XYZ file of C-alpha atoms in Angstrom:
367
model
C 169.729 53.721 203.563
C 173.040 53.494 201.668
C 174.474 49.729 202.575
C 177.871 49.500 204.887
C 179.855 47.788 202.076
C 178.736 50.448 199.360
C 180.722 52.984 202.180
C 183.475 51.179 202.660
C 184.276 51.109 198.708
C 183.616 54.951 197.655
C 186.593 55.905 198.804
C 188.688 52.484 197.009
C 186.323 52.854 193.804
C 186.318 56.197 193.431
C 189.658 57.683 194.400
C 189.776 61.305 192.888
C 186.566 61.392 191.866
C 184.130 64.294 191.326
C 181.633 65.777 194.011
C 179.179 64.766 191.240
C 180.349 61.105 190.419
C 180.432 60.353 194.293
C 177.261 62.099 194.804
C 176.005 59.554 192.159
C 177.782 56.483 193.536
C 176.038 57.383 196.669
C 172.473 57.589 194.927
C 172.574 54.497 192.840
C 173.148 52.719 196.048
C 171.001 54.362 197.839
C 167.712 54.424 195.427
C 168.791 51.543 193.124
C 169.955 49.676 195.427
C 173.222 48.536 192.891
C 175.980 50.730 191.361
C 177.866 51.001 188.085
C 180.503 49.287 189.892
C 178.873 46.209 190.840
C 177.313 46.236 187.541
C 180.530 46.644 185.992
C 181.850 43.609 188.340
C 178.981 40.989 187.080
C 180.155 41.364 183.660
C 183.040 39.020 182.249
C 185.983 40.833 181.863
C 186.599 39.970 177.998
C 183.242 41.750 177.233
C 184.549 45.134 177.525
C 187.746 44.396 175.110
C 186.884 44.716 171.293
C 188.574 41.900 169.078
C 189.629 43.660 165.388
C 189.306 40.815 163.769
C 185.859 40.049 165.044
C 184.558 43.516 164.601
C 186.694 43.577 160.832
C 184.649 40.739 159.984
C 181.380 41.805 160.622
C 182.115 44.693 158.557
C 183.041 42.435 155.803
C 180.229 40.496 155.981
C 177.940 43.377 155.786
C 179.928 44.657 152.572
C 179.969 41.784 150.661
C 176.074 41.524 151.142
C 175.755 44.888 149.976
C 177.434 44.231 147.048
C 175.923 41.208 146.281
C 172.789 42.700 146.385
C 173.813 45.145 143.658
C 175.542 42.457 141.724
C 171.998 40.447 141.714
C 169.839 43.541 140.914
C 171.957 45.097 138.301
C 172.131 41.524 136.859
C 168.292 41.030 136.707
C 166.741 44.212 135.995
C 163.364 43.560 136.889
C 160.878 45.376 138.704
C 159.717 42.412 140.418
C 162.873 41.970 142.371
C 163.578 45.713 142.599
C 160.855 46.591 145.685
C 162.507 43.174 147.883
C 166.188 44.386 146.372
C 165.208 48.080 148.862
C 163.966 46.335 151.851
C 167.379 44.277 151.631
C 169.551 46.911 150.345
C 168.323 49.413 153.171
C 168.331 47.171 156.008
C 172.039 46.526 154.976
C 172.636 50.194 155.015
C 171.236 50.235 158.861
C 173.766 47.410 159.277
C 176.812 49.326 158.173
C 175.401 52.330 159.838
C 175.796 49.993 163.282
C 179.200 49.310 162.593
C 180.010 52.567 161.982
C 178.151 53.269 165.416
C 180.311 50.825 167.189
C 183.308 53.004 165.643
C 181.869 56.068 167.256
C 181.709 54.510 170.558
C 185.612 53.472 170.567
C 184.055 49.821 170.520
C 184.684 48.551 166.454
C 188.999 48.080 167.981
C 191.394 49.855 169.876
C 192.996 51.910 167.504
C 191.324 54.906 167.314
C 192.713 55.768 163.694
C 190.864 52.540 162.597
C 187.361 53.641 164.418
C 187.628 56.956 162.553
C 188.670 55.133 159.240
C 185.869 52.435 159.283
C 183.348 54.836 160.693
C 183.794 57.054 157.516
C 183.834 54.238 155.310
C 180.534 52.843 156.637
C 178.844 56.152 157.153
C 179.636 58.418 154.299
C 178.002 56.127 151.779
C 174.996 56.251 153.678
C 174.966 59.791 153.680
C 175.688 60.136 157.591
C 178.373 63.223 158.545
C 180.466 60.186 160.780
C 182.093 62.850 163.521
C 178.991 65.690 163.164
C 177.307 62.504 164.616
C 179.486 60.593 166.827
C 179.699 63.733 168.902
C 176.508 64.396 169.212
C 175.553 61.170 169.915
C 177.797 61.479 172.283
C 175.784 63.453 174.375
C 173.313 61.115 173.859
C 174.684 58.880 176.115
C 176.164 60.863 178.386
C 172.238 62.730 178.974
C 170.205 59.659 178.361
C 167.090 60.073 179.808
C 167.084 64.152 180.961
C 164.896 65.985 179.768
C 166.985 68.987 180.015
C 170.236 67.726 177.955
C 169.114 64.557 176.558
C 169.750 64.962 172.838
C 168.154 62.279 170.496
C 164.212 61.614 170.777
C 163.957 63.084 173.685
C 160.369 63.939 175.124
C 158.916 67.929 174.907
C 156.595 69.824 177.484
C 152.985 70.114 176.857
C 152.913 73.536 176.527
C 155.618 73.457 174.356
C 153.739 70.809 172.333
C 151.059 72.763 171.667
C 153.250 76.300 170.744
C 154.718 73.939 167.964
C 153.547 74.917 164.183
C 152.020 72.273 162.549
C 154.665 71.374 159.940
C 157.072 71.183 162.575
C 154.658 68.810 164.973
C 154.110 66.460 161.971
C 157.968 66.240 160.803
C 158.138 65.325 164.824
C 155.230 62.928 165.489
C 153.750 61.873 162.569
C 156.344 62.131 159.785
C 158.839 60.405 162.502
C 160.503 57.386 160.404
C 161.348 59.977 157.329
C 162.865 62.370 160.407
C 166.629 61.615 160.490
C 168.003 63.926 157.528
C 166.184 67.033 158.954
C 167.727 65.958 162.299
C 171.288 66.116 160.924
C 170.646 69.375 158.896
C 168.523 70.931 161.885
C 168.080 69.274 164.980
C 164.895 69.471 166.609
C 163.029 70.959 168.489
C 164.163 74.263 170.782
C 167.836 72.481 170.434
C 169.210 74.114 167.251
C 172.338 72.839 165.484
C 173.755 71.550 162.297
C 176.028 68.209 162.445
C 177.826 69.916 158.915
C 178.655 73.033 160.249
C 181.923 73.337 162.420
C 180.784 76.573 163.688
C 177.296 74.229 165.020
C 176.980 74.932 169.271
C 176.764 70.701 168.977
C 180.863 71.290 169.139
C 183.726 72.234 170.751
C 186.143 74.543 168.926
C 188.693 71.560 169.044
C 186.365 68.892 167.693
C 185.396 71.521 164.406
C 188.505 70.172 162.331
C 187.083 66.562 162.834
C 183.554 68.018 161.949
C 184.828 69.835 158.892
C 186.661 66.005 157.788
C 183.686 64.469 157.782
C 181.390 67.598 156.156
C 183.996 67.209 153.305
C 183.464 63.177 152.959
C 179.864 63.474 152.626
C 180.451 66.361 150.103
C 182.367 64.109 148.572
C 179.697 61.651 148.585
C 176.731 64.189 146.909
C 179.267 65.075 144.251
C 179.085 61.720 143.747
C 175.701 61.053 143.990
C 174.904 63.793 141.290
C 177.143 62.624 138.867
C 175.997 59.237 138.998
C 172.247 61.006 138.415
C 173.295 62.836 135.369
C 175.401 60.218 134.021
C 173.353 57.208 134.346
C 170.134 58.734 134.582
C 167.705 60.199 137.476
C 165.660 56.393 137.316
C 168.787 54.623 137.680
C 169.944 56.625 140.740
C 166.324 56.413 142.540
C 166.206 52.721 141.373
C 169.973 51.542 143.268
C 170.377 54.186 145.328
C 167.596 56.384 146.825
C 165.104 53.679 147.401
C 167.324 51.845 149.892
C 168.694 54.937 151.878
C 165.046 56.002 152.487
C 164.227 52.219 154.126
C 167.619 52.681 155.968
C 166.501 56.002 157.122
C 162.938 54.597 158.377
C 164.723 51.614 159.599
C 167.244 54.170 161.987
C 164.354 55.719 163.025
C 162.238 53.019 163.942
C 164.629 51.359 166.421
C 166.002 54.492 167.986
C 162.457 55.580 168.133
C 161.375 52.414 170.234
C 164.908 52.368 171.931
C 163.291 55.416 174.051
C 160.059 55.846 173.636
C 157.409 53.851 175.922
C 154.750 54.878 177.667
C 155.878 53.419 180.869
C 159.596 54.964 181.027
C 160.538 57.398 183.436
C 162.321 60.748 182.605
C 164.112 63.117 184.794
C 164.696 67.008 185.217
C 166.774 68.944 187.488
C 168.877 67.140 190.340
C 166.351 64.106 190.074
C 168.853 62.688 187.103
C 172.038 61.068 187.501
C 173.796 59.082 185.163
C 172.908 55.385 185.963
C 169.375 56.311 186.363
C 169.521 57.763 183.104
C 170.592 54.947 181.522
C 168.065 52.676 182.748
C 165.121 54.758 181.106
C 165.718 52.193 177.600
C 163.974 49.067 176.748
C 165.443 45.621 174.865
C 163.782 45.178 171.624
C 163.046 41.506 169.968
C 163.309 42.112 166.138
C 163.282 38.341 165.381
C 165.037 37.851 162.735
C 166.770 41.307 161.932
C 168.525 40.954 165.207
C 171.517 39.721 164.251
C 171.399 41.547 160.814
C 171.894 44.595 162.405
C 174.247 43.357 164.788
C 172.029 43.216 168.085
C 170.893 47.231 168.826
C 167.974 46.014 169.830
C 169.770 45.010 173.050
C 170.009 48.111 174.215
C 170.273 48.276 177.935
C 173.560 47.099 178.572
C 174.664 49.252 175.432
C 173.754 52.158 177.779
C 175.390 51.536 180.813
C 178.901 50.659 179.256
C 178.232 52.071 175.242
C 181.781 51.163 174.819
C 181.088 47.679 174.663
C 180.752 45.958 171.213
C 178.151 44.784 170.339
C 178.721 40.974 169.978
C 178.917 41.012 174.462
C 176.073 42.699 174.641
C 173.621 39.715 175.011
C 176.650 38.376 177.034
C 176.480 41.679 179.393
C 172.719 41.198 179.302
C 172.049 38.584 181.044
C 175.241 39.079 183.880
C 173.440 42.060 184.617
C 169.646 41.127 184.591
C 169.628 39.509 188.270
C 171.090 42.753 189.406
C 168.600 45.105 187.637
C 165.557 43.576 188.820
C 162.545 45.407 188.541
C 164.896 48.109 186.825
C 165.779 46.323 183.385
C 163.091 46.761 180.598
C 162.362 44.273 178.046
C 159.759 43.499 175.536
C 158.867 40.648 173.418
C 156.137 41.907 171.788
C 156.080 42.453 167.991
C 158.206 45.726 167.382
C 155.589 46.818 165.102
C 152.905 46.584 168.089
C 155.054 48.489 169.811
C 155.889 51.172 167.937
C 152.088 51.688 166.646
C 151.303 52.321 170.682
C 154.142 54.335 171.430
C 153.441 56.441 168.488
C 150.678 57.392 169.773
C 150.818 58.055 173.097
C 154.083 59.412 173.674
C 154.168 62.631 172.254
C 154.551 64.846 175.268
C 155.293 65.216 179.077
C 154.072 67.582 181.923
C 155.239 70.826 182.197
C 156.716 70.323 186.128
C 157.857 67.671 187.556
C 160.757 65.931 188.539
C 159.935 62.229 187.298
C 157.276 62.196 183.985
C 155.814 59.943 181.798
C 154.601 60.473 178.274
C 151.461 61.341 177.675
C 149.071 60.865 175.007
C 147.593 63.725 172.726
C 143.799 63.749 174.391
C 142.437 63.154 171.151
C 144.185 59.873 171.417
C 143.183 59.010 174.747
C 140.343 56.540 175.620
């Protein structure tokens, strides 16, 4: 039963709200036995305000390893420092491609002029269409955990599962950590759309002039690419630039991968979903030492519930909010890589009905 004191603020909190947004108030209360409000309330108040500076120096930071690392690698030309010169290079790229993140999510400052500039800046490089994304990531967030509308790993039907072609299962399940350029170009699954194309359902006709900016940049950036190829020589552009992208690419996909996909985390169709609930079907990663690398992702709970938070409050957030979650906040400490071998397995589809699923493995996988 909904508590007294949850009543006696709907009306204070949420003045003019939707039928929908009270009807969740109500159910968080209710089932949860918290709200986004008192959530909200637990959290200092300087969390939620980004600092310019602060975020303009991470970004900084992150660019002046990057080019240090081509500085050193151009200057020793050896093959023996080349294959640790990708693992840094790329995990530097998944750096900038957080900070460009935190510029999609209004969080990198206030201005949103300087979001849009940074976020091109950090993402074209990297070969990431900054607004094509940021939109429909976007939905992301505002879907996270429903089946239905969810839009980034989220979980298919069995018998949709096994309708899928082969190539298309193996780009999905098995080829999963080389999966993020065909997601830009394509989508997946059943949910067709192109993050280049302004036309793309992903948009609304007045976000296509944003989408067309940011088509143009990473254009811009192929153009580049090619001439640097034809000019310098195909080795030399595998060698600086195409070995690191593909480690940032496996790195994006291996912590959005584990970000939402566990064996033991609920999803929702239908009227079952609301948006709190949503957002608690995540887990917080340990990545040891990468964590502050790529600026704390794996602390991804709190990022969920208030994405508009940078990311330097969100172990701050974390642990205002844990007492409150209980039972409801997911963590892990076990070694990512543990993780991610048993979630690759056994989360590759849910059942066809029901209102609250769970992944389930492929029986062949099954013991």
């Amino acid at each position: 039963m909904v508590k007294f004191g949850a009543l006696v603020q709907v009306d204070r909190i949420l003045t003019g709200a939707t039928e929908a947004e009270l009807s969740a108030y109500v159910r968080s209360a209710e089932e949860l036995n918290f709200t986004l409000q008192d959530l909200k309330a637990a959290i200092p108040g300087y969390c939620f305000r980004p600092s310019t500076l602060r975020s303009l120096a991470y970004l900084f930071l992150d660019v002046g390893i990057v080019v240090g690392l081509y500085a050193i690698a151009y200057s020793l030309n050896s093959w023996l420092f080349f294959p640790i010169f990708w693992l840094a290079q790329g995990t530097m790229f998944w750096a900038l491609f957080v900070v460009g993140h935190d510029c999609g999510h209004g969080s990198f400052s206030r201005h949103k002029w300087l979001n849009n500039l940074v976020g091109h800046l950090t993402h074209t490089p990297i070969l990431v269409p900054y607004h094509g994304w940021r939109i429909s990531h976007r939905t992301h967030h505002a879907n996270t955990g429903n089946i239905d509308t969810d839009e980034s790993w989220y979980p298919i039907d069995e018998s949709t599962y096994q309708a899928m072609p082969a190539a298309q299962k193996f780009v999905r399940f098995y080829g999963s950590l080389l999966a993020y350029p065909f997601y830009l170009f394509f989508r997946s699954s059943g949910r067709a759309g192109s993050h280049f194309l302004p036309s793309s359902p992903l948009f609304r006709p007045s976000e296509r002039r944003d989408v067309l900016v940011s088509t143009l940049c990473w254009s811009a950036m192929i153009v580049f690419l090619a001439w640097l190829g034809i000019t310098q020589g195909l080795l030399f552009l595998v060698t600086y630039y195409v070995m690191p992208y593909l480690v940032f690419v496996m790195w994006l996909d291996f912590v959005t991968f584990l970000h939402h996909s566990e064996p033991d985390i609920p999803w929702y169709r239908g009227e079952e979903w609301y948006f709190l609930k949503g957002a608690l079907s995540t887990i917080d990663r340990d990545y040891g030492l990468i964590n502050p690398i790529h600026h704390n992702i794996g602390t991804h709970v709190a990022h969920h519930i208030f994405s508009s938070m940078p990311h330097y409050h969100l172990k701050t957030a974390t642990e205002a909010i844990k007492p409150i979650l209980g039972n409801h906040y997911r963590s892990s400490s076990e070694p990512v890589w543990k993780s991610f071998a048993r979630s690759f397995w056994a989360c590759h589809y849910v059942a066809d009905q029901g209102s609250k699923v769970y992944y389930q493995p492929h029986p062949r996988h099954q013991r």
